[in-house]
mmCIF file of C-alpha atoms in Angstrom:
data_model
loop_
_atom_site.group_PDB
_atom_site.id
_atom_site.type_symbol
_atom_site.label_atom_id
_atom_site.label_comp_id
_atom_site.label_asym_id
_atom_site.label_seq_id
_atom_site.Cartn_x
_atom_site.Cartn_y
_atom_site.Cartn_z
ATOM 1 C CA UNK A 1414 69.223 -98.753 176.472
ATOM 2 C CA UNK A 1415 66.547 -100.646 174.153
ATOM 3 C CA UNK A 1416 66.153 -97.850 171.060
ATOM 4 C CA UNK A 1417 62.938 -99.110 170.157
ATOM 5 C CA UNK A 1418 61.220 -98.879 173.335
ATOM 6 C CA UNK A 1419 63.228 -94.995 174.276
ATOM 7 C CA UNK A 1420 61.666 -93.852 170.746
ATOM 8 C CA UNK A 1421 58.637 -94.993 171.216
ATOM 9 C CA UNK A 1422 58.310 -92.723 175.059
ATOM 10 C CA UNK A 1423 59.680 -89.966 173.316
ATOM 11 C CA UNK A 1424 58.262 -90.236 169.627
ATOM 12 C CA UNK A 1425 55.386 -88.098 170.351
ATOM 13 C CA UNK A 1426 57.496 -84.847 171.522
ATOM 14 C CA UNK A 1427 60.085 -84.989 168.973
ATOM 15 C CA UNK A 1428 56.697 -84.741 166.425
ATOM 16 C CA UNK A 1429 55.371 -81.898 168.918
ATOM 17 C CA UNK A 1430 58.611 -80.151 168.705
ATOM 18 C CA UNK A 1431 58.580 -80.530 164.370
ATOM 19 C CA UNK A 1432 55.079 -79.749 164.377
ATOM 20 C CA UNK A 1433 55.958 -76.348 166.612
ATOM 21 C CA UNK A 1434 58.817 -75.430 164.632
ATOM 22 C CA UNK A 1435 56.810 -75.233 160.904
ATOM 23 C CA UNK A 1436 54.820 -73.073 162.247
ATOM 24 C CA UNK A 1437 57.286 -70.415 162.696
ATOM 25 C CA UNK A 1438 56.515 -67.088 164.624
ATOM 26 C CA UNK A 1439 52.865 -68.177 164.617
ATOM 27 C CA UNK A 1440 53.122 -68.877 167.783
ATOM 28 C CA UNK A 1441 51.361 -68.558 171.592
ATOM 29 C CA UNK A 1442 53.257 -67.513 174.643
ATOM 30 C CA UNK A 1443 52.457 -70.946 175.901
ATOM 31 C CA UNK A 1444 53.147 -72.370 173.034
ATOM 32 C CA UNK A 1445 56.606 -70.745 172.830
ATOM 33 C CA UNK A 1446 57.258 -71.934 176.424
ATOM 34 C CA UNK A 1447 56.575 -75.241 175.380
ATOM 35 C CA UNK A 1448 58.777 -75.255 172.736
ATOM 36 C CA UNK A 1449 61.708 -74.087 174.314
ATOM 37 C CA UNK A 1450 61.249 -77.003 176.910
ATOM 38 C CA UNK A 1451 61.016 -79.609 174.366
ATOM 39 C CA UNK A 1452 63.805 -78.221 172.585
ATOM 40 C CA UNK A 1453 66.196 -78.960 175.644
ATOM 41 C CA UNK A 1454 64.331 -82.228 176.571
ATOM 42 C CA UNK A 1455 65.250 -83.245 172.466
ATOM 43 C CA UNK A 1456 69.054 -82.055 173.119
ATOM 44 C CA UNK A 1457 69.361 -84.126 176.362
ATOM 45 C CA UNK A 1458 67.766 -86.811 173.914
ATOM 46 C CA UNK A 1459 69.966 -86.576 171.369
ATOM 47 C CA UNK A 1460 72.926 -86.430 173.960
ATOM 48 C CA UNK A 1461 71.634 -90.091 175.445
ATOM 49 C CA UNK A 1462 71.492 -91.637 172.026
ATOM 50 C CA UNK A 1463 74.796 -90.536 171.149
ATOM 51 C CA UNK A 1464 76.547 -91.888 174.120
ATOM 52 C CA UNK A 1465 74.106 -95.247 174.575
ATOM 53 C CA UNK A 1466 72.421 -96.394 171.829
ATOM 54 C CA UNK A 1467 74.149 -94.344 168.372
ATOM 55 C CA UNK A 1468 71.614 -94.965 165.862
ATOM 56 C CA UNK A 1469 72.877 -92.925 162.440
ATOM 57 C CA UNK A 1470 69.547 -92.052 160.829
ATOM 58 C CA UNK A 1471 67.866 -91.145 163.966
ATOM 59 C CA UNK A 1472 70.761 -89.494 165.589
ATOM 60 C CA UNK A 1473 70.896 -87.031 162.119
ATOM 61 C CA UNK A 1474 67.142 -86.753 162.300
ATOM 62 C CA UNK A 1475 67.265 -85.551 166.206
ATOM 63 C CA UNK A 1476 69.991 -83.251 165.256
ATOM 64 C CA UNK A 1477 68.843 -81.387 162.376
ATOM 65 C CA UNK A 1478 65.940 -80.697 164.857
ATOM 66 C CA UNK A 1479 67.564 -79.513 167.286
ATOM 67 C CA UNK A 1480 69.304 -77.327 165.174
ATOM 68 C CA UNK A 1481 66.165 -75.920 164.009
ATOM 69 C CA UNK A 1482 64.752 -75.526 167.816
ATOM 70 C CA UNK A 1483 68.355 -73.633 168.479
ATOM 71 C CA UNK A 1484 67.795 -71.277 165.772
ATOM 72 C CA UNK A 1485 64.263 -70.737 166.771
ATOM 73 C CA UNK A 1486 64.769 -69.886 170.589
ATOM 74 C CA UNK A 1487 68.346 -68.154 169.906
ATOM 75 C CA UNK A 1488 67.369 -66.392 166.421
ATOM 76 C CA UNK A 1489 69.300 -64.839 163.892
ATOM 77 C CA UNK A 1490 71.326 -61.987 164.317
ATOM 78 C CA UNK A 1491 72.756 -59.115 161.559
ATOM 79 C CA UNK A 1492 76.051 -57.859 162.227
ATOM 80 C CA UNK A 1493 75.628 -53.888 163.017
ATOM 81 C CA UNK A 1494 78.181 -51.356 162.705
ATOM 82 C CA UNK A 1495 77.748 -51.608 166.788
ATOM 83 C CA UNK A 1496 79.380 -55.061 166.668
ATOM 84 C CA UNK A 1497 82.588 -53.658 164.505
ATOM 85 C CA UNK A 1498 82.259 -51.034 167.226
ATOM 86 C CA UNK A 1499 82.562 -53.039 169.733
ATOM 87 C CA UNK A 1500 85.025 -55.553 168.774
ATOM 88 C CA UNK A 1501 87.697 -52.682 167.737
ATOM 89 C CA UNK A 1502 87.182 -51.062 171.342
ATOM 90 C CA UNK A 1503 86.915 -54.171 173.860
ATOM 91 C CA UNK A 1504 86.834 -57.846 172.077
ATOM 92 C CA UNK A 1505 90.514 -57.347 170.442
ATOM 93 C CA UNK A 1506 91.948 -55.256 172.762
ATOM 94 C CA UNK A 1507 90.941 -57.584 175.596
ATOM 95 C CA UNK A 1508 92.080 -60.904 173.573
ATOM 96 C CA UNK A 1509 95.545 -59.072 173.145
ATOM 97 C CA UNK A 1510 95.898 -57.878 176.863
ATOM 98 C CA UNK A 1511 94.582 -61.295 177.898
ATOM 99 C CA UNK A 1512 97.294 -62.982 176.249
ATOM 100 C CA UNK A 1513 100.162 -60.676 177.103
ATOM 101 C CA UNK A 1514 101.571 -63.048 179.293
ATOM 102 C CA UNK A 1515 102.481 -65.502 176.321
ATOM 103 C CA UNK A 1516 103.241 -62.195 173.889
ATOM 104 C CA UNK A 1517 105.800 -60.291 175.922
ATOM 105 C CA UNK A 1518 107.755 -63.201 176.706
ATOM 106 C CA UNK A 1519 107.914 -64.037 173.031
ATOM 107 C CA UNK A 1520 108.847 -60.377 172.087
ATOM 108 C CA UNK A 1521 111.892 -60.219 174.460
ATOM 109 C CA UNK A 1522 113.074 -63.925 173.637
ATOM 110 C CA UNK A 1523 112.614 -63.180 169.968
ATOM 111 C CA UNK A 1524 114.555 -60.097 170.364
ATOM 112 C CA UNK A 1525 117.666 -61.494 171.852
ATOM 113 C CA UNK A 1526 117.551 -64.002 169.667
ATOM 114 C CA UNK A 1527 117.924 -61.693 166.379
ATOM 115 C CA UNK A 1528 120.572 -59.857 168.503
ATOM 116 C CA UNK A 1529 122.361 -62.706 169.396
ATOM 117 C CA UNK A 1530 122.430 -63.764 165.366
ATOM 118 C CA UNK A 1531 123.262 -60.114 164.288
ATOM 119 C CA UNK A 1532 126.546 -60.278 166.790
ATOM 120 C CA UNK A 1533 127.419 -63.432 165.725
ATOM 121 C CA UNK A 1534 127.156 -62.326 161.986
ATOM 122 C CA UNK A 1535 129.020 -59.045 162.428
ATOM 123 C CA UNK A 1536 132.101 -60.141 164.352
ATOM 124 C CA UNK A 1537 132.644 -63.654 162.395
ATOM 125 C CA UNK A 1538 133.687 -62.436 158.842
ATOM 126 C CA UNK A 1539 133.719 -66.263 157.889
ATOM 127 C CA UNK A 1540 129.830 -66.573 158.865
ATOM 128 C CA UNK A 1541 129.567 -63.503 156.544
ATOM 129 C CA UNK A 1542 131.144 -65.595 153.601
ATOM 130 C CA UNK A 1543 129.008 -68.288 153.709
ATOM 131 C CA UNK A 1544 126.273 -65.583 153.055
ATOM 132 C CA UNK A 1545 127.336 -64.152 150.279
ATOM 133 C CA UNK A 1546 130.023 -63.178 148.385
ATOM 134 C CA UNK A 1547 132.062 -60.117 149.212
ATOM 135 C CA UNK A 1548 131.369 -57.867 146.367
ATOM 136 C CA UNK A 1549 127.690 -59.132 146.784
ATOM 137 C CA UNK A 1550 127.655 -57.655 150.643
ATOM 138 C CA UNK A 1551 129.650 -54.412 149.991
ATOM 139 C CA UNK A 1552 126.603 -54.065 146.938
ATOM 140 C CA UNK A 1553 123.894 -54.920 150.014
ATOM 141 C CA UNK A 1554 125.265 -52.562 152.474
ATOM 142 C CA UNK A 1555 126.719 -49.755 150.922
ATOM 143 C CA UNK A 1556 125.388 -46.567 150.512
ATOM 144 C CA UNK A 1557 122.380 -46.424 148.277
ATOM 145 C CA UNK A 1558 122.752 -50.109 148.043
ATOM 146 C CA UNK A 1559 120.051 -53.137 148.325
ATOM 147 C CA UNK A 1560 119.590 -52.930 152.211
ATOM 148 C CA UNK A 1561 118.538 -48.860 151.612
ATOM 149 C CA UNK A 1562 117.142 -48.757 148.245
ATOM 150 C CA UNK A 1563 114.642 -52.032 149.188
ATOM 151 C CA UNK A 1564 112.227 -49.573 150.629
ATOM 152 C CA UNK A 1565 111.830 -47.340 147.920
ATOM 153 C CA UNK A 1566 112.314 -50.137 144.898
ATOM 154 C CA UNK A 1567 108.542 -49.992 144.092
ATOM 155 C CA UNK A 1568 105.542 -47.328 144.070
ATOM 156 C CA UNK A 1569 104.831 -46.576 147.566
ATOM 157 C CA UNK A 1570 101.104 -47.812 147.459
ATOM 158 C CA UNK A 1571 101.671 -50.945 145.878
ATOM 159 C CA UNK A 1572 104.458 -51.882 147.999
ATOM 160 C CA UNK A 1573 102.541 -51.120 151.291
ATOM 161 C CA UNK A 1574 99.949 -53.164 149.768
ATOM 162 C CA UNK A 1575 102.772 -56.181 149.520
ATOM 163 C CA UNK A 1576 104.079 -55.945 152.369
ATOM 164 C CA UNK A 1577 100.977 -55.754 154.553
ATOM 165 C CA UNK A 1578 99.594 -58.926 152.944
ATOM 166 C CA UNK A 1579 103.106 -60.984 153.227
ATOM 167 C CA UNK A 1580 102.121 -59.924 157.044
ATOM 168 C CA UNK A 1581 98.788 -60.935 157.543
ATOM 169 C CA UNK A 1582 99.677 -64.324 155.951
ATOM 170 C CA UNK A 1583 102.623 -64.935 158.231
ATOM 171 C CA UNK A 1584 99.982 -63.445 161.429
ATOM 172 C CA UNK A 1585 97.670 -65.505 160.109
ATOM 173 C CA UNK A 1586 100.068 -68.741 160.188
ATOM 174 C CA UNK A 1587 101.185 -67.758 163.323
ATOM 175 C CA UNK A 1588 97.349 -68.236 164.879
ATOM 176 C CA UNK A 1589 96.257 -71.088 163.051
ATOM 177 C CA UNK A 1590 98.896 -73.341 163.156
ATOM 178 C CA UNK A 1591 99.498 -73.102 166.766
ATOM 179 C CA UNK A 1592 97.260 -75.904 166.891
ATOM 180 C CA UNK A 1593 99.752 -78.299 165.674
ATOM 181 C CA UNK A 1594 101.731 -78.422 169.552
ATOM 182 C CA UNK A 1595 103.592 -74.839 169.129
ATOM 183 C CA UNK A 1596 105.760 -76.286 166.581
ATOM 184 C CA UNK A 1597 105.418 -74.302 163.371
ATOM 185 C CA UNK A 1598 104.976 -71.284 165.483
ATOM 186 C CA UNK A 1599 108.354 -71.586 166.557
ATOM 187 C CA UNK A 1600 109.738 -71.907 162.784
ATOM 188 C CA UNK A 1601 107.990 -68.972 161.703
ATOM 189 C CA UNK A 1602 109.162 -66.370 164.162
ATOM 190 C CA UNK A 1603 112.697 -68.133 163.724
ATOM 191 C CA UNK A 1604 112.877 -67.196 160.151
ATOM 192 C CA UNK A 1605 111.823 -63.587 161.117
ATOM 193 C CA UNK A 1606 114.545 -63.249 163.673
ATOM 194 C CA UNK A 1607 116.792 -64.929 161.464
ATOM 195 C CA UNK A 1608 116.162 -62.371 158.531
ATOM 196 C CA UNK A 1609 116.654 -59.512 161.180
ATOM 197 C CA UNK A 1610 119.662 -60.792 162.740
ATOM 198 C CA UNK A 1611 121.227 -61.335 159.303
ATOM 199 C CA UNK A 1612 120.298 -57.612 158.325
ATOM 200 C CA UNK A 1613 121.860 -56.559 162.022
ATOM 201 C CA UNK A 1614 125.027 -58.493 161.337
ATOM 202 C CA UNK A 1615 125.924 -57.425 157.725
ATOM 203 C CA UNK A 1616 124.657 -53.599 158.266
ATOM 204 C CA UNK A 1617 127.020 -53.751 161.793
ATOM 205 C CA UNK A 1618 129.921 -55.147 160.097
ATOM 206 C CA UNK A 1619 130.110 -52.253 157.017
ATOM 207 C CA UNK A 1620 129.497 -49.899 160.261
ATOM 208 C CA UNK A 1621 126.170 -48.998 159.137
ATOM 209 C CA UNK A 1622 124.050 -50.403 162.110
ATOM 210 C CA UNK A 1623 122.506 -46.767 162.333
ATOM 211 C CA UNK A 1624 120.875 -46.527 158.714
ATOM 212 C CA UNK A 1625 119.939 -49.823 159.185
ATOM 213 C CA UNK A 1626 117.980 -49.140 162.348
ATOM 214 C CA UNK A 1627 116.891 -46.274 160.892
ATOM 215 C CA UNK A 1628 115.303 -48.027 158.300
ATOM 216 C CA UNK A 1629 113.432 -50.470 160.292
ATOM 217 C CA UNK A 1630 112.319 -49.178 163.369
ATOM 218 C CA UNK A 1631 109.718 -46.891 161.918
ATOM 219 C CA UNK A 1632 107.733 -49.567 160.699
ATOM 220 C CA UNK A 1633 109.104 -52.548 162.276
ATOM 221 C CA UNK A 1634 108.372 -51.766 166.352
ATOM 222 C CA UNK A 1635 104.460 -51.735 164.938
ATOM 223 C CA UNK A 1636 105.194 -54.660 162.825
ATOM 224 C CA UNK A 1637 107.040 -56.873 164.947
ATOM 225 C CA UNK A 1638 104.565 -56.564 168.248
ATOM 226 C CA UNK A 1639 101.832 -57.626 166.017
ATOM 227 C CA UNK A 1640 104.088 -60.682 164.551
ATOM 228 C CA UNK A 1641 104.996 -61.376 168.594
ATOM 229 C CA UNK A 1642 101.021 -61.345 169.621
ATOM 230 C CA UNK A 1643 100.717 -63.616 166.804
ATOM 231 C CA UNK A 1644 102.878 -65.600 167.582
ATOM 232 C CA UNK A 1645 102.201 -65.811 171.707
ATOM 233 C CA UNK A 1646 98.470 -66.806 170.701
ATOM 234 C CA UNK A 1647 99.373 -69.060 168.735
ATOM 235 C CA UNK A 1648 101.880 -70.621 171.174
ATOM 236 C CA UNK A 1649 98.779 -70.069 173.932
ATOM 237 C CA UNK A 1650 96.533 -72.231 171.548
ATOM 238 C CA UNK A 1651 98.814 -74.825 171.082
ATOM 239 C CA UNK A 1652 99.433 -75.399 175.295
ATOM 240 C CA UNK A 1653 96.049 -75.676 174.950
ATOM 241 C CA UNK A 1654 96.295 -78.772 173.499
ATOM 242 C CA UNK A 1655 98.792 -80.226 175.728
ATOM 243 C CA UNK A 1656 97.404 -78.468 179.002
ATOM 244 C CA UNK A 1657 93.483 -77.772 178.101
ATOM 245 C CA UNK A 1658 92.912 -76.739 182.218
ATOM 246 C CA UNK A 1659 89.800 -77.442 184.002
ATOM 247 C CA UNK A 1660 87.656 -77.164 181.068
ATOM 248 C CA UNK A 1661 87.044 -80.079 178.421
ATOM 249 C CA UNK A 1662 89.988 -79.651 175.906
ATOM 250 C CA UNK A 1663 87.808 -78.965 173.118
ATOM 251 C CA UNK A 1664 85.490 -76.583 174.452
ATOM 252 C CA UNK A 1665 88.810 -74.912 175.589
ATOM 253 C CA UNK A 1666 90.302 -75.403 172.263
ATOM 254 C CA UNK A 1667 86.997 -73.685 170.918
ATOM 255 C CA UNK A 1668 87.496 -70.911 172.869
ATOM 256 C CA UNK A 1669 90.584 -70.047 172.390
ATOM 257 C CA UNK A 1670 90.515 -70.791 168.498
ATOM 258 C CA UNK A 1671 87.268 -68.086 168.280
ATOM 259 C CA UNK A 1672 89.578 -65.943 170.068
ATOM 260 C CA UNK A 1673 92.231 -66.502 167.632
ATOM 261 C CA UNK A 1674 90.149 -65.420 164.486
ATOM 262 C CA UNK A 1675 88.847 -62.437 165.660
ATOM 263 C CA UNK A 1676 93.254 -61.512 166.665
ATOM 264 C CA UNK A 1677 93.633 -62.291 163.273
ATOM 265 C CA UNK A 1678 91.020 -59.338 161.832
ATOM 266 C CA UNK A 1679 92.320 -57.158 164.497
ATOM 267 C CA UNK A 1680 96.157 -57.996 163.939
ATOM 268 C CA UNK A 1681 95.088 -57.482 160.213
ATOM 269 C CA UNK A 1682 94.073 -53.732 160.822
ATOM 270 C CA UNK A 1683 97.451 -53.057 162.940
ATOM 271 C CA UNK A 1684 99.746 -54.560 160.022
ATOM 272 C CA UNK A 1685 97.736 -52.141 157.799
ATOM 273 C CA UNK A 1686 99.344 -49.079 160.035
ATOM 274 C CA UNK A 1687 102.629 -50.186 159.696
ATOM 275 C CA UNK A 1688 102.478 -51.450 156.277
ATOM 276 C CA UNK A 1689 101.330 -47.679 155.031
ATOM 277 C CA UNK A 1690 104.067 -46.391 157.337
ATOM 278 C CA UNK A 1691 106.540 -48.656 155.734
ATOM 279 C CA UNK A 1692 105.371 -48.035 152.092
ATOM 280 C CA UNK A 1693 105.045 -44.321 152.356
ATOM 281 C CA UNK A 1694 107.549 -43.238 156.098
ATOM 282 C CA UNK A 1695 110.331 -45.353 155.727
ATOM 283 C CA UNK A 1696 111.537 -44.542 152.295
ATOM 284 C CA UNK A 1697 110.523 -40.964 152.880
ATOM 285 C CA UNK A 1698 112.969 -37.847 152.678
ATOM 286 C CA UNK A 1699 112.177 -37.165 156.489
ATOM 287 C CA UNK A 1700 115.231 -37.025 158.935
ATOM 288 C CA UNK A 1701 116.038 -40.142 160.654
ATOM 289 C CA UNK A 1702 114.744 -38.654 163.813
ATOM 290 C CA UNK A 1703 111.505 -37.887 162.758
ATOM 291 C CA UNK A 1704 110.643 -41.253 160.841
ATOM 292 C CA UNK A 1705 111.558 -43.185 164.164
ATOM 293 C CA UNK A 1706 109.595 -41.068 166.202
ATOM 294 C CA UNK A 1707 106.489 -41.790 163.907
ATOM 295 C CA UNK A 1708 107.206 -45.069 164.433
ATOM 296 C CA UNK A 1709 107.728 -45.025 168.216
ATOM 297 C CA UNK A 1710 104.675 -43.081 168.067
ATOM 298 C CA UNK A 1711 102.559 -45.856 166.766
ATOM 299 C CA UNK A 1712 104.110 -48.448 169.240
ATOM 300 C CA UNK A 1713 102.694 -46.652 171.876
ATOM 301 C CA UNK A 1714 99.775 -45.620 170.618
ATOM 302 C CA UNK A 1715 99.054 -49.441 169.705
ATOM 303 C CA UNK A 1716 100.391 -50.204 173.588
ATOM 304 C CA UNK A 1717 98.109 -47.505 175.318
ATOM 305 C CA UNK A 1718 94.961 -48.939 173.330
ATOM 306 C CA UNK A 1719 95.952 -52.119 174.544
ATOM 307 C CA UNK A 1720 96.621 -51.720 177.687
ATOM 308 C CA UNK A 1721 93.719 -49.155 178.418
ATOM 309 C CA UNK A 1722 90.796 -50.309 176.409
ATOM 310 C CA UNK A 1723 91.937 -53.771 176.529
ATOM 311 C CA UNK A 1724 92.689 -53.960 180.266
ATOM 312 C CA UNK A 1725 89.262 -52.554 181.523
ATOM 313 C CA UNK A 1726 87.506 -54.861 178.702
ATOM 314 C CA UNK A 1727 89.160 -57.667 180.310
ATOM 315 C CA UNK A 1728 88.491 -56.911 183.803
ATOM 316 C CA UNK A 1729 84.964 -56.227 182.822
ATOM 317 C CA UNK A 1730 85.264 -60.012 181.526
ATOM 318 C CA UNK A 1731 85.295 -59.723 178.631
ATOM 319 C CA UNK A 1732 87.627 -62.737 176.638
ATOM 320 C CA UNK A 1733 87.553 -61.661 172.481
ATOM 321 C CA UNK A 1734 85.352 -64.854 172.441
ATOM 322 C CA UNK A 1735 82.104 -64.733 170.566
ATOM 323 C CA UNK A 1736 78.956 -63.845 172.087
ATOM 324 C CA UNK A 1737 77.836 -67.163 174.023
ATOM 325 C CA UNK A 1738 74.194 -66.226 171.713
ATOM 326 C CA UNK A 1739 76.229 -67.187 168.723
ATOM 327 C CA UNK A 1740 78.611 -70.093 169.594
ATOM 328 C CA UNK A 1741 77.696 -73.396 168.945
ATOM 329 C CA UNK A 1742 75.419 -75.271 171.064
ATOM 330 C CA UNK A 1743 76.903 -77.657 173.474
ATOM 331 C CA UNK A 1744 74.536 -80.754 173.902
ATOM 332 C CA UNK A 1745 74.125 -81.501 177.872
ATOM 333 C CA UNK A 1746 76.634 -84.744 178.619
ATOM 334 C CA UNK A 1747 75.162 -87.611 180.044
ATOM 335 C CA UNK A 1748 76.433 -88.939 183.047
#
């Protein structure tokens, strides 16, 4: 491509298109219909230089004004209490049923996992050594010791308040660094299995499995399906990478990553739940019985909103991706 002579055919609309765009909503219906064709003849431009003839100082000059033209024709959009609306009752709950099939498998692998660790802990006493010290585990799982008296060691707001941001963060992990080929991913939920299956194993081996379980379930069936949806998008996002499909890996890698942040508000909200049942259920006087079913209560309830809201969201097509109005613009490819 000769630059000179390609700016010189096209000078004249790029000015047309600048001259258009200062005058704001001032504007004709034909005038309006001509800018939105110069704005996509400028972007197909833009797209030609890039791949033919890169020129940096008219290459940033064509794309600042196409960014203009974009947020002309598009315009700008306030978020409503609609959108929060929305998102809460279809975008999340379809991103989370959309992704089950990387979630579930997680859940039950993670599972055995901490059960196989919690075995192997409670029938090896010499595994239980290597822990800790005797005196220190008969302290951690007797009666009233660290294992029961954890839950109740701080002011039930604050430690709700704890606990749920320790959770996000570790979510939050989860979904962004799935990016990096599934790898950290994998650590993180490892140490969370780990820390379970050691609590299994010690608890099992004073034959207290039963307070133990008692303990966590209220809280933790909530809590862990939210860590295991982290987790399985942020496993999704990193095959991504490796395995992008038929679509260019980075608009798929787009796509999925806008996908990702709006799991992470949503997972956010769910962690809240079971960090206020943790802070203020678990260390509760209630019987055993009744703290569980709270907690089995909210597993299902989570489950149910999932699978209802979230399944007809997604078979109405709906992805937890953006609006395509608000994601960036992709500049037409030249051939």
């Amino acid at each position: 491509m000769d630059l000179d002579v390609y700016v010189t055919a096209h000078q004249a609309e790029w000015d047309r298109l600048d001259q258009l765009l200062r005058r704001g909503n001032h504007l004709t219906g034909a005038e309006a219909d001509e800018l939105v064709a110069l704005y996509q003849r400028t972007a197909t431009h833009l797209s030609l230089i890039q791949s033919s003839a890169p020129d940096p100082m008219l290459t940033a000059r064509l794309t600042q004004l196409v960014a203009r033209a974009r947020a002309t024709v598009t315009g700008t959009r306030r978020a409503s209490w609609r959108d929060a609306v929305r998102f809460l009752t279809a975008g999340f709950p379809a991103a989370v049923y959309r992704s089950r099939h990387w979630w579930i498998p997680t859940a039950v692998l993670s599972t055995l996992v901490a059960a196989i660790i919690g075995w192997w802990i409670g029938t090896h006493p010499e595994v239980q050594s290597a822990i800790a010290a005797p005196s220190e585990l008969r302290e951690m799982t007797r009666p009233g010791g660290q294992y029961e008296t954890y839950y109740s060691s701080h002011p039930a707001a604050s430690f709700a308040a704890q606990v749920w941001t320790n959770n996000a963060q570790a979510a939050a992990l989860c979904l962004v660094l799935g990016a990096f080929l599934c790898l950290p991913v994998l650590g993180i939920l490892f140490l969370n299995m780990l820390n379970l299956g050691i609590g299994i194993g010690l608890m099992s081996s004073a034959g207290r499995l039963d307070t133990f379980l008692g303990l966590v379930l209220p809280h933790g069936l909530l809590e862990l399906t939210a860590v295991f949806v982290a987790a399985g998008t942020g496993l999704r996002l990193g095959w991504t990478l490796i395995d992008p499909g038929p679509q260019p890996r980075r608009t798929a890698l787009a796509q999925q990553g806008r996908a990702a942040v709006g799991m992470a508000i949503g997972l956010a909200l769910v962690l809240f739940v079971s960090g206020v049942i943790e802070g203020f259920v678990t260390p509760s006087g209630l019987p055993t019985w009744a703290r569980i079913t709270i907690g089995i209560a909210a597993e299902l309830a989570f489950l149910l909103y999932v699978y209802v809201l979230g399944g007809r969201a997604a078979r109405a097509g709906d992805t937890g991706d953006v609006d395509a109005a608000e994601r960036s613009a992709e500049l037409p490819t030249a051939a």
